[in-house]
Amino acid sequence: MRILILMYHMISKTEHPNEKSYAISPKRFRRQMKYLMYKGYTPISMEDLYRCLRSKSNDFPPKPVVITFDDGYMDNYENAFPILNEYNFPATFFIVSGFVGKVNRWEQIEGYPERQLMGWHEIGDIQKNGMTIGSHTVSHHRLNCLGYEDAKREIEDSKKYLEDKTGVSIDHFSYPHGNMNESIVHMVEKAGYKTASTTMSGFNSKEESPFKLRRLYIYGTDTIWQF
């Protein structure tokens, strides 16, 4: 059994060259969700995936796929969330806790345009409608470029703050930029997360470490055939 995890960022149109690779138009996103349904895939939550990986049985749904979004852009709420609801698909949204309700400053310093991020109202709305909230650190730093204590704070403080604000356990983590090493993986596990998603491409099996989950990067330029 191979388990797919799809990785999205922005769900909106863009003309900015820096965003072409990871901003997907709502129309294209809808076509992709329709394709999953038509081809018999079963979207599952990250919690479902964790239970499947921990189980000794092969009690997986047919063609399981997990839908994830990194960073918490407002267009996830405005454009992706209604489509997910329409198809009754669960998804996981990895939130940068220190930038809730603000803009993507970590990208602006690299030449990307300003983008609004979801606030607590939007996060609360998607949560109560069956979506999973995960952590993407406090400030989106490259964790393996930080000292031990700073990296530990990014991992632990984001979990605690999101839990305090949402009232639910934050059990799933995504490494910013995919940057991680064995020390970082150990920190994430010790902080109490159940899973951690990378940017390493590929499929997952029951033998996969829940803290080194592979994802398929869905590019803004992907045709439906490439998808």
JSON list of N, CA, C and O in Angstrom, two decimals, residues 10 14-20 22 104-115:
[
{"chain": "A", "resi": 10, "resn": "MET", "atom": "N", "xyz": [-0.27, 28.25, -2.00]},
{"chain": "A", "resi": 10, "resn": "MET", "atom": "CA", "xyz": [-1.31, 29.23, -2.33]},
{"chain": "A", "resi": 10, "resn": "MET", "atom": "C", "xyz": [-2.33, 28.63, -3.29]},
{"chain": "A", "resi": 10, "resn": "MET", "atom": "O", "xyz": [-1.97, 27.89, -4.21]},
{"chain": "A", "resi": 14, "resn": "THR", "atom": "N", "xyz": [-1.84, 34.17, -9.94]},
{"chain": "A", "resi": 14, "resn": "THR", "atom": "CA", "xyz": [-0.72, 35.08, -9.74]},
{"chain": "A", "resi": 14, "resn": "THR", "atom": "C", "xyz": [-0.02, 35.35, -11.06]},
{"chain": "A", "resi": 14, "resn": "THR", "atom": "O", "xyz": [-0.01, 34.50, -11.95]},
{"chain": "A", "resi": 15, "resn": "GLU", "atom": "N", "xyz": [0.55, 36.53, -11.15]},
{"chain": "A", "resi": 15, "resn": "GLU", "atom": "CA", "xyz": [1.38, 36.88, -12.30]},
{"chain": "A", "resi": 15, "resn": "GLU", "atom": "C", "xyz": [2.83, 37.09, -11.88]},
{"chain": "A", "resi": 15, "resn": "GLU", "atom": "O", "xyz": [3.69, 37.38, -12.70]},
{"chain": "A", "resi": 16, "resn": "HIS", "atom": "N", "xyz": [3.07, 36.96, -10.57]},
{"chain": "A", "resi": 16, "resn": "HIS", "atom": "CA", "xyz": [4.43, 37.20, -10.08]},
{"chain": "A", "resi": 16, "resn": "HIS", "atom": "C", "xyz": [5.31, 35.99, -10.39]},
{"chain": "A", "resi": 16, "resn": "HIS", "atom": "O", "xyz": [4.96, 34.85, -10.05]},
{"chain": "A", "resi": 17, "resn": "PRO", "atom": "N", "xyz": [6.46, 36.20, -11.02]},
{"chain": "A", "resi": 17, "resn": "PRO", "atom": "CA", "xyz": [7.30, 35.06, -11.43]},
{"chain": "A", "resi": 17, "resn": "PRO", "atom": "C", "xyz": [7.77, 34.18, -10.28]},
{"chain": "A", "resi": 17, "resn": "PRO", "atom": "O", "xyz": [7.91, 32.96, -10.45]},
{"chain": "A", "resi": 18, "resn": "ASN", "atom": "N", "xyz": [7.98, 34.77, -9.10]},
{"chain": "A", "resi": 18, "resn": "ASN", "atom": "CA", "xyz": [8.43, 33.97, -7.95]},
{"chain": "A", "resi": 18, "resn": "ASN", "atom": "C", "xyz": [7.36, 33.02, -7.43]},
{"chain": "A", "resi": 18, "resn": "ASN", "atom": "O", "xyz": [7.68, 32.05, -6.73]},
{"chain": "A", "resi": 19, "resn": "GLU", "atom": "N", "xyz": [6.09, 33.33, -7.74]},
{"chain": "A", "resi": 19, "resn": "GLU", "atom": "CA", "xyz": [5.00, 32.52, -7.20]},
{"chain": "A", "resi": 19, "resn": "GLU", "atom": "C", "xyz": [4.47, 31.48, -8.19]},
{"chain": "A", "resi": 19, "resn": "GLU", "atom": "O", "xyz": [3.64, 30.66, -7.82]},
{"chain": "A", "resi": 20, "resn": "LYS", "atom": "N", "xyz": [4.95, 31.52, -9.41]},
{"chain": "A", "resi": 20, "resn": "LYS", "atom": "CA", "xyz": [4.39, 30.66, -10.45]},
{"chain": "A", "resi": 20, "resn": "LYS", "atom": "C", "xyz": [4.44, 29.18, -10.07]},
{"chain": "A", "resi": 20, "resn": "LYS", "atom": "O", "xyz": [3.56, 28.40, -10.44]},
{"chain": "A", "resi": 22, "resn": "TYR", "atom": "N", "xyz": [4.24, 27.72, -7.11]},
{"chain": "A", "resi": 22, "resn": "TYR", "atom": "CA", "xyz": [3.42, 27.16, -6.04]},
{"chain": "A", "resi": 22, "resn": "TYR", "atom": "C", "xyz": [2.12, 27.91, -5.75]},
{"chain": "A", "resi": 22, "resn": "TYR", "atom": "O", "xyz": [1.49, 27.69, -4.72]},
{"chain": "A", "resi": 104, "resn": "ASN", "atom": "N", "xyz": [3.14, 37.44, 5.05]},
{"chain": "A", "resi": 104, "resn": "ASN", "atom": "CA", "xyz": [4.26, 36.51, 4.88]},
{"chain": "A", "resi": 104, "resn": "ASN", "atom": "C", "xyz": [5.61, 37.23, 4.84]},
{"chain": "A", "resi": 104, "resn": "ASN", "atom": "O", "xyz": [6.32, 37.21, 3.84]},
{"chain": "A", "resi": 105, "resn": "ARG", "atom": "N", "xyz": [6.02, 37.78, 5.96]},
{"chain": "A", "resi": 105, "resn": "ARG", "atom": "CA", "xyz": [7.26, 38.57, 5.98]},
{"chain": "A", "resi": 105, "resn": "ARG", "atom": "C", "xyz": [8.49, 37.73, 5.67]},
{"chain": "A", "resi": 105, "resn": "ARG", "atom": "O", "xyz": [9.46, 38.24, 5.11]},
{"chain": "A", "resi": 106, "resn": "TRP", "atom": "N", "xyz": [8.47, 36.45, 6.03]},
{"chain": "A", "resi": 106, "resn": "TRP", "atom": "CA", "xyz": [9.64, 35.61, 5.75]},
{"chain": "A", "resi": 106, "resn": "TRP", "atom": "C", "xyz": [9.87, 35.44, 4.25]},
{"chain": "A", "resi": 106, "resn": "TRP", "atom": "O", "xyz": [10.99, 35.16, 3.82]},
{"chain": "A", "resi": 107, "resn": "GLU", "atom": "N", "xyz": [8.83, 35.61, 3.44]},
{"chain": "A", "resi": 107, "resn": "GLU", "atom": "CA", "xyz": [8.98, 35.50, 1.99]},
{"chain": "A", "resi": 107, "resn": "GLU", "atom": "C", "xyz": [9.29, 36.85, 1.35]},
{"chain": "A", "resi": 107, "resn": "GLU", "atom": "O", "xyz": [9.99, 36.92, 0.34]},
{"chain": "A", "resi": 108, "resn": "GLN", "atom": "N", "xyz": [8.76, 37.90, 1.93]},
{"chain": "A", "resi": 108, "resn": "GLN", "atom": "CA", "xyz": [8.99, 39.23, 1.36]},
{"chain": "A", "resi": 108, "resn": "GLN", "atom": "C", "xyz": [10.47, 39.59, 1.32]},
{"chain": "A", "resi": 108, "resn": "GLN", "atom": "O", "xyz": [10.93, 40.22, 0.38]},
{"chain": "A", "resi": 109, "resn": "ILE", "atom": "N", "xyz": [11.23, 39.16, 2.31]},
{"chain": "A", "resi": 109, "resn": "ILE", "atom": "CA", "xyz": [12.66, 39.47, 2.33]},
{"chain": "A", "resi": 109, "resn": "ILE", "atom": "C", "xyz": [13.40, 38.70, 1.23]},
{"chain": "A", "resi": 109, "resn": "ILE", "atom": "O", "xyz": [14.55, 39.01, 0.93]},
{"chain": "A", "resi": 110, "resn": "GLU", "atom": "N", "xyz": [12.73, 37.71, 0.62]},
{"chain": "A", "resi": 110, "resn": "GLU", "atom": "CA", "xyz": [13.33, 36.95, -0.48]},
{"chain": "A", "resi": 110, "resn": "GLU", "atom": "C", "xyz": [12.75, 37.38, -1.83]},
{"chain": "A", "resi": 110, "resn": "GLU", "atom": "O", "xyz": [12.97, 36.72, -2.84]},
{"chain": "A", "resi": 111, "resn": "GLY", "atom": "N", "xyz": [12.00, 38.48, -1.85]},
{"chain": "A", "resi": 111, "resn": "GLY", "atom": "CA", "xyz": [11.52, 39.03, -3.10]},
{"chain": "A", "resi": 111, "resn": "GLY", "atom": "C", "xyz": [10.12, 38.61, -3.51]},
{"chain": "A", "resi": 111, "resn": "GLY", "atom": "O", "xyz": [9.69, 38.89, -4.64]},
{"chain": "A", "resi": 112, "resn": "TYR", "atom": "N", "xyz": [9.39, 37.97, -2.62]},
{"chain": "A", "resi": 112, "resn": "TYR", "atom": "CA", "xyz": [8.02, 37.57, -2.91]},
{"chain": "A", "resi": 112, "resn": "TYR", "atom": "C", "xyz": [7.06, 38.70, -2.53]},
{"chain": "A", "resi": 112, "resn": "TYR", "atom": "O", "xyz": [7.35, 39.48, -1.62]},
{"chain": "A", "resi": 113, "resn": "PRO", "atom": "N", "xyz": [5.92, 38.78, -3.19]},
{"chain": "A", "resi": 113, "resn": "PRO", "atom": "CA", "xyz": [4.95, 39.83, -2.83]},
{"chain": "A", "resi": 113, "resn": "PRO", "atom": "C", "xyz": [4.26, 39.55, -1.51]},
{"chain": "A", "resi": 113, "resn": "PRO", "atom": "O", "xyz": [4.27, 38.42, -1.01]},
{"chain": "A", "resi": 114, "resn": "GLU", "atom": "N", "xyz": [3.67, 40.58, -0.95]},
{"chain": "A", "resi": 114, "resn": "GLU", "atom": "CA", "xyz": [2.95, 40.44, 0.31]},
{"chain": "A", "resi": 114, "resn": "GLU", "atom": "C", "xyz": [1.69, 39.62, 0.11]},
{"chain": "A", "resi": 114, "resn": "GLU", "atom": "O", "xyz": [0.93, 39.82, -0.83]},
{"chain": "A", "resi": 115, "resn": "ARG", "atom": "N", "xyz": [1.47, 38.70, 1.02]},
{"chain": "A", "resi": 115, "resn": "ARG", "atom": "CA", "xyz": [0.27, 37.86, 1.01]},
{"chain": "A", "resi": 115, "resn": "ARG", "atom": "C", "xyz": [-0.33, 37.83, 2.41]},
{"chain": "A", "resi": 115, "resn": "ARG", "atom": "O", "xyz": [0.37, 37.62, 3.41]}
]
